[in-house]
XYZ file of N, CA and C in Angstrom:
807
model
N 12.389 -30.178 -94.104
C 13.152 -31.030 -93.187
C 12.864 -30.620 -91.730
N 12.471 -31.594 -90.928
C 12.092 -31.296 -89.541
C 13.326 -30.988 -88.704
N 13.204 -29.974 -87.878
C 14.315 -29.597 -86.999
C 14.394 -30.544 -85.808
N 15.636 -30.829 -85.411
C 15.827 -31.696 -84.240
C 15.494 -30.913 -82.981
N 14.744 -31.563 -82.124
C 14.401 -30.888 -80.861
C 15.592 -30.955 -79.923
N 15.891 -29.833 -79.350
C 17.043 -29.745 -78.449
C 16.620 -30.112 -77.030
N 17.348 -31.044 -76.435
C 17.030 -31.477 -75.073
C 17.373 -30.371 -74.071
N 16.425 -30.077 -73.196
C 16.647 -29.050 -72.179
C 17.248 -29.703 -70.934
N 18.438 -29.225 -70.574
C 19.119 -29.751 -69.386
C 18.637 -29.015 -68.140
N 18.143 -29.773 -67.188
C 17.715 -29.150 -65.935
C 18.941 -28.937 -65.044
N 18.941 -27.867 -64.276
C 20.105 -27.592 -63.411
C 20.349 -28.724 -62.420
N 21.613 -28.931 -62.095
C 21.968 -29.982 -61.144
C 21.672 -29.499 -59.732
N 20.914 -30.318 -59.016
C 20.601 -30.023 -57.616
C 21.639 -30.740 -56.754
N 22.369 -29.987 -55.936
C 23.421 -30.569 -55.112
C 22.882 -31.551 -54.070
N 21.558 -31.560 -53.897
C 20.958 -32.494 -52.931
C 20.540 -33.797 -53.600
N 20.736 -33.884 -54.925
C 20.299 -35.081 -55.657
C 21.008 -36.338 -55.160
N 20.270 -37.447 -55.185
C 20.836 -38.753 -54.848
C 20.689 -39.648 -56.072
N 21.169 -40.874 -55.951
C 21.032 -41.809 -57.061
C 19.563 -42.137 -57.340
N 18.750 -42.063 -56.292
C 17.322 -42.339 -56.460
C 16.697 -41.336 -57.430
N 17.082 -40.070 -57.293
C 16.478 -39.028 -58.122
C 16.955 -39.057 -59.563
N 18.050 -39.788 -59.848
C 18.522 -39.850 -61.240
C 18.249 -41.208 -61.888
N 17.491 -42.061 -61.201
C 17.211 -43.396 -61.735
C 16.534 -43.353 -63.105
N 15.563 -42.446 -63.266
C 14.771 -42.406 -64.503
C 15.606 -42.078 -65.728
N 16.540 -41.129 -65.604
C 17.321 -40.733 -66.779
C 18.735 -41.321 -66.774
N 18.981 -42.339 -65.935
C 20.309 -42.942 -65.853
C 20.711 -43.585 -67.169
N 19.739 -44.179 -67.843
C 20.028 -44.884 -69.107
C 20.199 -43.919 -70.272
N 19.832 -42.652 -70.091
C 19.919 -41.652 -71.166
C 21.359 -41.181 -71.300
N 22.173 -42.015 -71.943
C 23.598 -41.735 -72.054
C 24.169 -42.453 -73.260
N 25.352 -42.019 -73.708
C 26.025 -42.704 -74.823
C 26.504 -44.078 -74.391
N 26.721 -44.250 -73.104
C 27.131 -45.549 -72.573
C 25.918 -46.406 -72.266
N 26.063 -47.708 -72.402
C 24.997 -48.618 -71.984
C 24.935 -48.595 -70.466
N 23.815 -49.054 -69.911
C 23.662 -49.070 -68.451
C 24.761 -49.922 -67.826
N 25.030 -51.081 -68.438
C 26.058 -51.971 -67.894
C 27.431 -51.289 -67.889
N 27.765 -50.626 -69.016
C 29.054 -49.952 -69.112
C 29.152 -48.800 -68.113
N 28.015 -48.105 -67.940
C 27.993 -46.983 -67.007
C 28.178 -47.485 -65.571
N 27.533 -48.610 -65.244
C 27.667 -49.184 -63.909
C 29.103 -49.643 -63.661
N 29.692 -50.271 -64.681
C 31.079 -50.729 -64.559
C 32.030 -49.534 -64.372
N 31.753 -48.464 -65.114
C 32.587 -47.258 -65.013
C 32.477 -46.642 -63.618
N 31.241 -46.581 -63.096
C 31.032 -46.050 -61.749
C 31.745 -46.905 -60.703
N 31.692 -48.211 -60.895
C 32.348 -49.108 -59.941
C 33.869 -48.944 -60.017
N 34.398 -48.795 -61.255
C 35.840 -48.578 -61.435
C 36.258 -47.248 -60.811
N 35.387 -46.228 -60.947
C 35.639 -44.925 -60.334
C 35.715 -45.067 -58.821
N 34.758 -45.814 -58.251
C 34.737 -46.027 -56.807
C 35.983 -46.776 -56.340
N 36.398 -47.780 -57.115
C 37.589 -48.545 -56.755
C 38.839 -47.666 -56.744
N 38.947 -46.796 -57.761
C 40.093 -45.881 -57.831
C 40.079 -44.928 -56.640
N 38.896 -44.388 -56.324
C 38.781 -43.464 -55.189
C 39.122 -44.165 -53.872
N 38.702 -45.419 -53.735
C 38.983 -46.179 -52.512
C 40.481 -46.380 -52.325
N 41.174 -46.716 -53.427
C 42.623 -46.916 -53.349
C 43.353 -45.602 -53.063
N 42.852 -44.512 -53.656
C 43.438 -43.192 -53.377
C 43.242 -42.837 -51.905
N 42.047 -43.152 -51.380
C 41.762 -42.889 -49.956
C 42.740 -43.637 -49.047
N 43.087 -44.885 -49.447
C 44.025 -45.683 -48.650
C 45.405 -45.025 -48.619
N 45.805 -44.480 -49.774
C 47.097 -43.795 -49.848
C 47.079 -42.551 -48.958
N 45.975 -41.813 -49.028
C 45.855 -40.597 -48.212
C 45.824 -40.928 -46.721
N 45.240 -42.095 -46.392
C 45.194 -42.520 -44.990
C 46.586 -42.838 -44.456
N 47.481 -43.289 -45.359
C 48.854 -43.577 -44.951
C 49.538 -42.308 -44.434
N 49.146 -41.192 -45.029
C 49.727 -39.909 -44.611
C 49.141 -39.448 -43.283
N 47.979 -40.012 -42.945
C 47.348 -39.677 -41.673
C 47.097 -38.190 -41.514
N 47.470 -37.688 -40.338
C 47.279 -36.272 -40.010
C 48.479 -35.416 -40.399
N 49.473 -36.047 -41.035
C 50.711 -35.323 -41.351
C 50.485 -34.057 -42.188
N 49.687 -34.101 -43.275
C 49.479 -32.871 -44.054
C 48.876 -31.742 -43.224
N 47.922 -32.102 -42.353
C 47.280 -31.088 -41.492
C 48.279 -30.572 -40.463
N 49.085 -31.494 -39.906
C 50.084 -31.097 -38.910
C 51.125 -30.159 -39.523
N 51.559 -30.474 -40.746
C 52.524 -29.622 -41.446
C 51.918 -28.240 -41.694
N 50.670 -28.232 -42.149
C 49.976 -26.964 -42.417
C 49.822 -26.132 -41.139
N 49.461 -26.803 -40.047
C 49.283 -26.094 -38.762
C 50.614 -25.541 -38.242
N 51.679 -26.334 -38.389
C 53.003 -25.879 -37.941
C 53.462 -24.671 -38.752
N 53.234 -24.717 -40.056
C 53.608 -23.583 -40.913
C 52.843 -22.323 -40.516
N 51.572 -22.496 -40.179
C 50.753 -21.346 -39.752
C 51.249 -20.804 -38.406
N 51.592 -21.722 -37.486
C 52.103 -21.296 -36.169
C 53.419 -20.547 -36.309
N 54.307 -21.061 -37.172
C 55.605 -20.409 -37.389
C 55.415 -19.027 -37.999
N 54.497 -18.930 -38.953
C 54.211 -17.626 -39.579
C 53.707 -16.626 -38.535
N 52.831 -17.093 -37.626
C 52.310 -16.221 -36.556
C 53.431 -15.781 -35.605
N 54.311 -16.735 -35.261
C 55.415 -16.424 -34.353
C 56.401 -15.445 -34.996
N 56.639 -15.621 -36.290
C 57.544 -14.700 -37.002
C 56.949 -13.291 -37.058
N 55.633 -13.227 -37.258
C 54.955 -11.926 -37.268
C 55.051 -11.272 -35.895
N 54.893 -12.095 -34.838
C 55.012 -11.588 -33.468
C 56.432 -11.101 -33.202
N 57.414 -11.883 -33.662
C 58.817 -11.521 -33.498
C 59.124 -10.193 -34.187
N 58.626 -10.035 -35.399
C 58.840 -8.789 -36.150
C 58.184 -7.609 -35.439
N 57.006 -7.862 -34.854
C 56.295 -6.816 -34.121
C 57.058 -6.367 -32.891
N 57.631 -7.339 -32.148
C 58.408 -7.014 -30.950
C 59.674 -6.239 -31.336
N 60.349 -6.713 -32.410
C 61.579 -6.046 -32.868
C 61.296 -4.603 -33.284
N 60.173 -4.400 -33.952
C 59.793 -3.040 -34.377
C 59.497 -2.164 -33.159
N 58.880 -2.759 -32.146
C 58.559 -2.010 -30.923
C 59.839 -1.603 -30.188
N 60.824 -2.528 -30.153
C 62.115 -2.227 -29.510
C 62.828 -1.098 -30.250
N 62.753 -1.135 -31.575
C 63.342 -0.048 -32.372
C 62.695 1.292 -32.042
N 61.370 1.260 -31.868
C 60.644 2.485 -31.530
C 61.072 3.002 -30.153
N 61.285 2.082 -29.203
C 61.746 2.473 -27.870
C 63.144 3.095 -27.934
N 64.003 2.510 -28.774
C 65.354 3.067 -28.940
C 65.309 4.474 -29.541
N 64.381 4.684 -30.456
C 64.218 6.025 -31.033
C 63.761 7.018 -29.966
N 62.853 6.558 -29.095
C 62.374 7.427 -28.019
C 63.496 7.772 -27.041
N 64.364 6.780 -26.784
C 65.516 7.038 -25.905
C 66.426 8.096 -26.522
N 66.673 7.937 -27.823
C 67.527 8.908 -28.529
C 66.902 10.298 -28.499
N 65.586 10.360 -28.706
C 64.887 11.660 -28.675
C 64.986 12.305 -27.290
N 64.807 11.489 -26.258
C 64.868 12.023 -24.892
C 66.284 12.433 -24.502
N 67.277 11.722 -25.013
C 68.669 12.132 -24.768
C 68.940 13.495 -25.409
N 68.384 13.648 -26.611
C 68.513 14.937 -27.301
C 67.819 16.037 -26.498
N 66.651 15.699 -25.926
C 65.921 16.667 -25.094
C 66.726 17.075 -23.861
N 67.436 16.110 -23.279
C 68.272 16.395 -22.106
C 69.384 17.379 -22.471
N 70.005 17.133 -23.635
C 71.065 18.045 -24.104
C 70.504 19.454 -24.292
N 69.289 19.525 -24.859
C 68.639 20.823 -25.079
C 68.323 21.507 -23.733
N 67.841 20.701 -22.795
C 67.520 21.256 -21.465
C 68.787 21.790 -20.784
N 69.875 20.989 -20.855
C 71.149 21.425 -20.253
C 71.623 22.739 -20.883
N 71.454 22.812 -22.191
C 71.873 24.032 -22.898
C 71.053 25.243 -22.433
N 69.728 25.019 -22.301
C 68.850 26.096 -21.863
C 69.155 26.507 -20.416
N 69.429 25.523 -19.561
C 69.739 25.806 -18.155
C 71.012 26.653 -18.052
N 72.046 26.262 -18.831
C 73.299 27.018 -18.830
C 73.072 28.461 -19.296
N 72.239 28.618 -20.309
C 71.948 29.957 -20.839
C 71.245 30.812 -19.795
N 70.205 30.201 -19.140
C 69.449 30.980 -18.141
C 70.303 31.316 -16.911
N 71.196 30.365 -16.533
C 72.078 30.613 -15.386
C 73.038 31.777 -15.676
N 73.486 31.829 -16.932
C 74.383 32.931 -17.321
C 73.657 34.265 -17.283
N 72.367 34.222 -17.619
C 71.576 35.459 -17.626
C 71.241 35.934 -16.210
N 71.143 34.975 -15.271
C 70.809 35.311 -13.881
C 71.853 36.267 -13.285
N 73.124 36.074 -13.664
C 74.205 36.904 -13.119
C 74.119 38.358 -13.586
N 73.348 38.586 -14.623
C 73.274 39.952 -15.173
C 71.880 40.566 -15.076
N 71.038 40.062 -14.181
C 69.675 40.597 -14.069
C 69.701 41.970 -13.414
N 68.723 42.762 -13.747
C 68.669 44.137 -13.214
C 67.600 44.312 -12.151
N 66.675 43.325 -12.052
C 65.626 43.446 -11.037
C 65.156 42.064 -10.584
N 64.445 42.044 -9.457
C 63.989 40.769 -8.861
C 62.979 40.040 -9.736
N 62.173 40.784 -10.450
C 61.162 40.156 -11.315
C 61.844 39.328 -12.403
N 62.870 39.900 -13.040
C 63.603 39.186 -14.094
C 64.332 37.990 -13.484
N 64.818 38.171 -12.273
C 65.522 37.093 -11.567
C 64.582 35.895 -11.329
N 63.394 36.214 -10.803
C 62.401 35.155 -10.540
C 61.986 34.442 -11.817
N 61.836 35.213 -12.905
C 61.421 34.648 -14.191
C 62.462 33.660 -14.723
N 63.729 34.056 -14.599
C 64.807 33.179 -15.082
C 64.911 31.912 -14.239
N 64.772 32.076 -12.925
C 64.807 30.886 -12.050
C 63.648 29.926 -12.336
N 62.509 30.498 -12.684
C 61.344 29.682 -13.042
C 61.638 28.870 -14.311
N 62.284 29.509 -15.280
C 62.650 28.821 -16.529
C 63.654 27.707 -16.254
N 64.607 27.993 -15.341
C 65.589 26.962 -14.974
C 64.894 25.768 -14.327
N 63.929 26.047 -13.439
C 63.163 24.965 -12.779
C 62.390 24.140 -13.815
N 61.770 24.825 -14.770
C 60.992 24.132 -15.822
C 61.889 23.226 -16.660
N 63.067 23.757 -17.029
C 64.000 22.975 -17.842
C 64.531 21.779 -17.050
N 64.747 21.998 -15.758
C 65.218 20.909 -14.902
C 64.148 19.822 -14.781
N 62.879 20.265 -14.688
C 61.762 19.307 -14.621
C 61.657 18.517 -15.919
N 61.775 19.227 -17.045
C 61.734 18.555 -18.348
C 62.886 17.555 -18.480
N 64.036 17.920 -17.925
C 65.198 17.019 -17.969
C 64.918 15.737 -17.179
N 64.331 15.902 -16.000
C 64.015 14.744 -15.152
C 62.968 13.840 -15.810
N 61.981 14.463 -16.479
C 60.948 13.686 -17.200
C 61.603 12.867 -18.310
N 62.544 13.499 -19.040
C 63.253 12.802 -20.125
C 64.081 11.649 -19.567
N 64.744 11.864 -18.417
C 65.541 10.805 -17.789
C 64.660 9.637 -17.336
N 63.482 9.996 -16.797
C 62.539 8.962 -16.355
C 62.057 8.132 -17.546
N 61.739 8.808 -18.641
C 61.278 8.109 -19.846
C 62.368 7.202 -20.422
N 63.611 7.657 -20.356
C 64.733 6.823 -20.821
C 64.851 5.566 -19.972
N 64.746 5.730 -18.645
C 64.846 4.583 -17.726
C 63.712 3.587 -17.970
N 62.486 4.108 -18.147
C 61.327 3.246 -18.405
C 61.484 2.498 -19.720
N 61.977 3.221 -20.740
C 62.162 2.601 -22.055
C 63.215 1.501 -21.996
N 64.296 1.748 -21.230
C 65.358 0.742 -21.101
C 64.845 -0.512 -20.399
N 64.037 -0.315 -19.352
C 63.446 -1.462 -18.640
C 62.534 -2.259 -19.577
N 61.747 -1.534 -20.383
C 60.823 -2.193 -21.301
C 61.586 -2.925 -22.405
N 62.719 -2.352 -22.820
C 63.542 -3.012 -23.845
C 64.074 -4.344 -23.323
N 64.523 -4.340 -22.054
C 65.011 -5.589 -21.438
C 63.897 -6.642 -21.437
N 62.700 -6.200 -21.049
C 61.539 -7.104 -20.996
C 61.183 -7.634 -22.391
N 61.170 -6.722 -23.386
C 60.793 -7.103 -24.752
C 61.848 -7.996 -25.401
N 63.119 -7.747 -25.083
C 64.176 -8.587 -25.638
C 64.086 -10.011 -25.100
N 63.713 -10.130 -23.813
C 63.524 -11.464 -23.217
C 62.350 -12.168 -23.893
N 61.285 -11.395 -24.153
C 60.116 -11.952 -24.841
C 60.498 -12.365 -26.263
N 61.323 -11.547 -26.914
C 61.763 -11.840 -28.286
C 62.579 -13.127 -28.334
N 63.463 -13.303 -27.359
C 64.274 -14.525 -27.300
C 63.398 -15.755 -27.102
N 62.358 -15.596 -26.280
C 61.416 -16.688 -26.034
C 60.686 -17.077 -27.319
N 60.263 -16.061 -28.076
C 59.578 -16.304 -29.350
C 60.523 -16.977 -30.340
N 61.776 -16.512 -30.378
C 62.771 -17.104 -31.286
C 63.037 -18.568 -30.943
N 63.066 -18.866 -29.636
C 63.249 -20.261 -29.191
C 62.078 -21.128 -29.658
N 60.877 -20.578 -29.539
C 59.685 -21.314 -29.990
C 59.733 -21.561 -31.498
N 60.161 -20.533 -32.254
C 60.285 -20.677 -33.714
C 61.275 -21.785 -34.057
N 62.392 -21.809 -33.328
C 63.422 -22.825 -33.557
C 62.873 -24.231 -33.326
N 62.133 -24.391 -32.213
C 61.539 -25.702 -31.876
C 60.511 -26.104 -32.936
N 59.664 -25.153 -33.328
C 58.633 -25.429 -34.330
C 59.261 -25.768 -35.679
N 60.359 -25.083 -36.028
C 61.044 -25.368 -37.300
C 61.624 -26.778 -37.302
N 62.153 -27.192 -36.156
C 62.679 -28.564 -36.041
C 61.552 -29.580 -36.215
N 60.426 -29.314 -35.562
C 59.256 -30.201 -35.686
C 58.775 -30.249 -37.129
N 58.727 -29.074 -37.766
C 58.254 -28.989 -39.152
C 59.167 -29.776 -40.085
N 60.473 -29.665 -39.868
C 61.431 -30.389 -40.707
C 61.204 -31.893 -40.620
N 61.004 -32.388 -39.391
C 60.773 -33.825 -39.178
C 59.479 -34.273 -39.848
N 58.406 -33.473 -39.652
C 57.103 -33.811 -40.230
C 57.154 -33.801 -41.758
N 57.842 -32.796 -42.316
C 57.943 -32.695 -43.771
C 58.728 -33.863 -44.371
N 59.808 -34.255 -43.686
C 60.608 -35.391 -44.151
C 59.794 -36.679 -44.115
N 59.031 -36.840 -43.032
C 58.179 -38.026 -42.883
C 57.118 -38.064 -43.970
N 56.484 -36.910 -44.200
C 55.440 -36.815 -45.224
C 56.029 -37.037 -46.610
N 57.203 -36.451 -46.855
C 57.862 -36.588 -48.162
C 58.184 -38.047 -48.467
N 58.622 -38.776 -47.434
C 58.951 -40.199 -47.606
C 57.711 -40.990 -48.024
N 56.597 -40.718 -47.349
C 55.350 -41.418 -47.670
C 54.866 -41.047 -49.068
N 54.911 -39.752 -49.385
C 54.437 -39.283 -50.697
C 55.273 -39.886 -51.820
N 56.594 -39.892 -51.629
C 57.485 -40.441 -52.662
C 57.243 -41.929 -52.885
N 56.981 -42.648 -51.794
C 56.784 -44.100 -51.910
C 55.469 -44.462 -52.600
N 54.517 -43.525 -52.592
C 53.204 -43.815 -53.186
C 52.895 -42.944 -54.410
N 53.855 -42.106 -54.814
C 53.603 -41.122 -55.881
C 53.180 -41.782 -57.192
N 53.920 -42.806 -57.617
C 53.621 -43.450 -58.906
C 52.253 -44.125 -58.886
N 51.968 -44.807 -57.782
C 50.680 -45.492 -57.662
C 49.535 -44.489 -57.615
N 49.740 -43.398 -56.882
C 48.696 -42.372 -56.799
C 48.460 -41.728 -58.163
N 49.532 -41.471 -58.898
C 49.396 -40.876 -60.236
C 48.608 -41.802 -61.164
N 48.929 -43.107 -61.087
C 48.210 -44.084 -61.917
C 46.722 -44.118 -61.567
N 46.428 -44.122 -60.282
C 45.043 -44.167 -59.823
C 44.271 -42.911 -60.211
N 44.929 -41.770 -60.107
C 44.251 -40.513 -60.459
C 43.982 -40.432 -61.960
N 44.872 -41.000 -62.758
C 44.624 -41.061 -64.206
C 43.426 -41.963 -64.499
N 43.375 -43.103 -63.823
C 42.240 -44.021 -63.979
C 40.940 -43.346 -63.548
N 41.020 -42.644 -62.439
C 39.835 -41.939 -61.933
C 39.363 -40.891 -62.936
N 40.311 -40.135 -63.468
C 39.968 -39.096 -64.439
C 39.325 -39.670 -65.691
N 39.863 -40.819 -66.146
C 39.307 -41.469 -67.337
C 37.872 -41.928 -67.087
N 37.625 -42.443 -65.889
C 36.261 -42.889 -65.540
C 35.320 -41.692 -65.420
N 35.780 -40.651 -64.745
C 34.946 -39.466 -64.514
C 34.532 -38.801 -65.823
N 35.417 -38.847 -66.823
C 35.100 -38.237 -68.127
C 33.929 -38.933 -68.825
N 33.752 -40.213 -68.530
C 32.680 -40.986 -69.184
C 31.319 -40.798 -68.513
N 31.329 -40.235 -67.309
C 30.087 -40.133 -66.535
C 29.522 -38.725 -66.622
N 28.209 -38.621 -66.791
C 27.577 -37.303 -66.917
C 27.656 -36.533 -65.599
N 27.534 -35.226 -65.715
C 27.696 -34.332 -64.565
C 26.694 -34.608 -63.452
N 25.447 -34.935 -63.833
C 24.411 -35.170 -62.825
C 24.734 -36.407 -61.979
N 25.154 -37.473 -62.648
C 25.503 -38.697 -61.928
C 26.746 -38.477 -61.063
N 27.727 -37.746 -61.596
C 28.949 -37.449 -60.833
C 28.625 -36.640 -59.582
N 27.713 -35.687 -59.726
C 27.320 -34.855 -58.592
C 26.698 -35.716 -57.490
N 25.820 -36.637 -57.886
C 25.180 -37.531 -56.915
C 26.215 -38.459 -56.281
N 27.133 -38.953 -57.123
C 28.199 -39.841 -56.629
C 29.034 -39.143 -55.549
N 29.481 -37.926 -55.852
C 30.309 -37.182 -54.896
C 29.545 -36.887 -53.612
N 28.250 -36.545 -53.751
C 27.460 -36.210 -52.569
C 27.291 -37.420 -51.656
N 26.930 -38.569 -52.258
C 26.744 -39.790 -51.461
C 28.079 -40.210 -50.840
N 29.146 -40.152 -51.623
C 30.475 -40.553 -51.140
C 30.911 -39.713 -49.943
N 30.698 -38.423 -50.031
C 31.114 -37.520 -48.958
C 30.238 -37.632 -47.717
N 29.049 -38.209 -47.877
C 28.135 -38.345 -46.728
C 28.342 -39.658 -45.974
N 29.137 -40.568 -46.555
C 29.359 -41.879 -45.923
C 30.699 -41.917 -45.202
N 30.723 -42.549 -44.049
C 31.970 -42.660 -43.285
C 33.034 -43.455 -44.036
N 32.601 -44.498 -44.773
C 33.569 -45.328 -45.501
C 33.801 -44.852 -46.933
N 33.162 -43.723 -47.303
C 33.351 -43.098 -48.627
C 32.942 -44.009 -49.791
N 32.047 -44.954 -49.532
C 31.590 -45.869 -50.590
C 30.218 -45.432 -51.101
N 30.161 -45.029 -52.375
C 28.891 -44.644 -53.000
C 28.395 -45.746 -53.927
N 29.322 -46.587 -54.399
C 28.988 -47.696 -55.305
C 29.562 -48.970 -54.701
N 28.703 -49.943 -54.435
C 29.153 -51.191 -53.799
C 28.579 -52.401 -54.522
N 29.288 -53.510 -54.413
C 28.776 -54.760 -55.003
C 27.972 -55.521 -53.945
N 27.264 -56.515 -54.403
C 26.465 -57.352 -53.488
C 27.419 -58.139 -52.594
N 27.137 -58.131 -51.305
C 28.000 -58.799 -50.334
C 27.370 -60.115 -49.889
N 28.182 -61.163 -49.896
C 27.749 -62.470 -49.377
C 26.492 -63.002 -50.077
N 26.301 -62.602 -51.330
C 25.210 -63.140 -52.150
C 23.867 -62.458 -52.017
N 23.626 -61.730 -50.893
C 22.280 -61.163 -50.737
C 22.237 -59.855 -49.920
N 23.394 -59.247 -49.686
C 23.411 -58.046 -48.832
C 24.125 -56.872 -49.519
N 23.774 -55.680 -49.064
C 24.420 -54.468 -49.565
C 25.848 -54.404 -49.042
N 26.798 -54.149 -49.937
C 28.203 -54.077 -49.544
C 28.546 -52.810 -48.786
N 27.561 -51.908 -48.627
C 27.809 -50.675 -47.896
C 27.252 -50.713 -46.490
N 25.950 -51.069 -46.370
C 25.308 -51.084 -45.039
C 25.016 -52.494 -44.536
N 25.205 -53.514 -45.422
C 25.050 -54.934 -45.087
C 23.620 -55.357 -44.763
N 22.636 -54.535 -45.180
C 21.245 -54.944 -45.041
C 20.889 -55.893 -46.195
N 19.916 -56.768 -45.941
C 19.525 -57.759 -46.944
C 18.806 -57.109 -48.120
N 19.145 -57.564 -49.326
C 18.540 -57.040 -50.564
C 17.388 -57.953 -50.987
N 16.283 -57.348 -51.436
C 15.116 -58.125 -51.884
C 15.491 -58.996 -53.088
N 14.931 -60.225 -53.187
C 15.255 -61.160 -54.281
C 15.096 -60.545 -55.680
N 14.000 -59.792 -55.926
C 13.781 -59.198 -57.245
C 14.902 -58.206 -57.585
N 15.344 -57.464 -56.566
C 16.431 -56.506 -56.804
C 17.732 -57.233 -57.129
N 17.946 -58.405 -56.518
C 19.152 -59.182 -56.809
C 19.161 -59.625 -58.272
N 17.968 -59.970 -58.781
C 17.846 -60.363 -60.192
C 18.162 -59.168 -61.095
N 17.614 -57.991 -60.727
C 17.855 -56.778 -61.517
C 19.328 -56.384 -61.505
N 19.968 -56.573 -60.353
C 21.402 -56.253 -60.250
C 22.209 -57.169 -61.161
N 21.870 -58.444 -61.148
C 22.583 -59.428 -61.967
C 22.394 -59.178 -63.460
N 21.283 -58.554 -63.833
C 21.005 -58.301 -65.256
C 21.868 -57.180 -65.830
N 22.385 -56.300 -64.966
C 23.204 -55.152 -65.387
C 22.450 -54.206 -66.326
N 21.135 -54.172 -66.214
C 20.344 -53.337 -67.122
C 19.591 -52.221 -66.410
N 19.708 -52.193 -65.095
C 19.003 -51.165 -64.319
C 19.925 -50.563 -63.260
N 19.606 -49.319 -62.909
C 20.298 -48.678 -61.789
C 19.546 -49.079 -60.527
N 20.174 -49.899 -59.702
C 19.529 -50.372 -58.473
C 20.165 -49.690 -57.260
N 19.290 -49.128 -56.430
C 19.737 -48.383 -55.252
C 19.358 -49.140 -53.986
N 20.270 -49.172 -53.013
C 19.958 -49.778 -51.716
C 18.887 -48.927 -51.036
N 17.795 -49.559 -50.663
C 16.694 -48.805 -50.048
C 17.027 -48.322 -48.643
N 18.110 -48.833 -48.064
C 18.475 -48.453 -46.698
C 19.513 -47.319 -46.663
N 20.537 -47.411 -47.532
C 21.627 -46.426 -47.459
C 21.745 -45.530 -48.688
N 21.013 -45.858 -49.774
C 21.026 -44.998 -50.956
C 22.211 -45.176 -51.876
N 23.021 -46.221 -51.644
C 24.171 -46.469 -52.519
C 23.747 -47.232 -53.782
N 24.569 -47.116 -54.827
C 24.352 -47.923 -56.032
C 24.843 -49.337 -55.747
N 24.026 -50.296 -56.137
C 24.387 -51.709 -55.978
C 24.749 -52.281 -57.348
N 25.913 -52.946 -57.429
C 26.346 -53.507 -58.714
C 26.621 -54.995 -58.586
N 26.673 -55.611 -59.741
C 26.928 -57.046 -59.850
C 28.295 -57.388 -59.246
N 28.359 -58.378 -58.352
C 29.658 -58.768 -57.753
C 30.657 -59.248 -58.803
N 30.152 -59.650 -59.993
C 31.051 -60.059 -61.062
C 31.975 -58.943 -61.511
N 31.580 -57.685 -61.254
C 32.411 -56.537 -61.646
C 33.768 -56.571 -60.937
N 33.792 -57.213 -59.778
C 35.040 -57.282 -59.020
C 36.081 -58.115 -59.742
């Protein structure tokens, strides 16, 4: 018994167009006519989905951008709050240093009264001067930290105000988007089911070419019917008479020589 030869699948090239798949287009479980009808139905579903998405306009992007801005502002707010906490810790540390300096000064002053020679006297006075200098440095640092806290708190309030404004904007945008989504949800679900059913019938190579052509066109049309009896429904250039006959036969994959789209029988509409 002869073994069945296994067909070798060549890798899909993301640069493929409908022109490059013309030869093996008919090599499918579906007839050419059925495959063309399925592709046209897929295009129709995608076109209707695009219309629904256009209703939303820039709202999804605006909502996404606002959420990102709010997240950045909240991170900035947290950073400022953490910095203020650090300044408060430094103030507390310097206050503690002042208490320590005062304690040391009192101790050295008490010792000055009981010195036995000028050298010890000078040494103690030097220590008192050093402690007094350290005290003044600590007081200066406390004053600087307090000034910076005032500045940072004002900055924090400004950031919080911005967050509040952005949250209000986000709420409005989300409500607007939600209204549009809810009004079109059932229709979009139906269209996506139709699209999925069509896509399942089409081979991966043809789907890859379809998506590539669709994404490269401004009007997102990869499959179009004949327009006005003799023109491409995508670029509106005139189609050769022989190609019009082939399109009407539904037995060949016909590509527009100008724009590379699939041309189908207007009867499919």
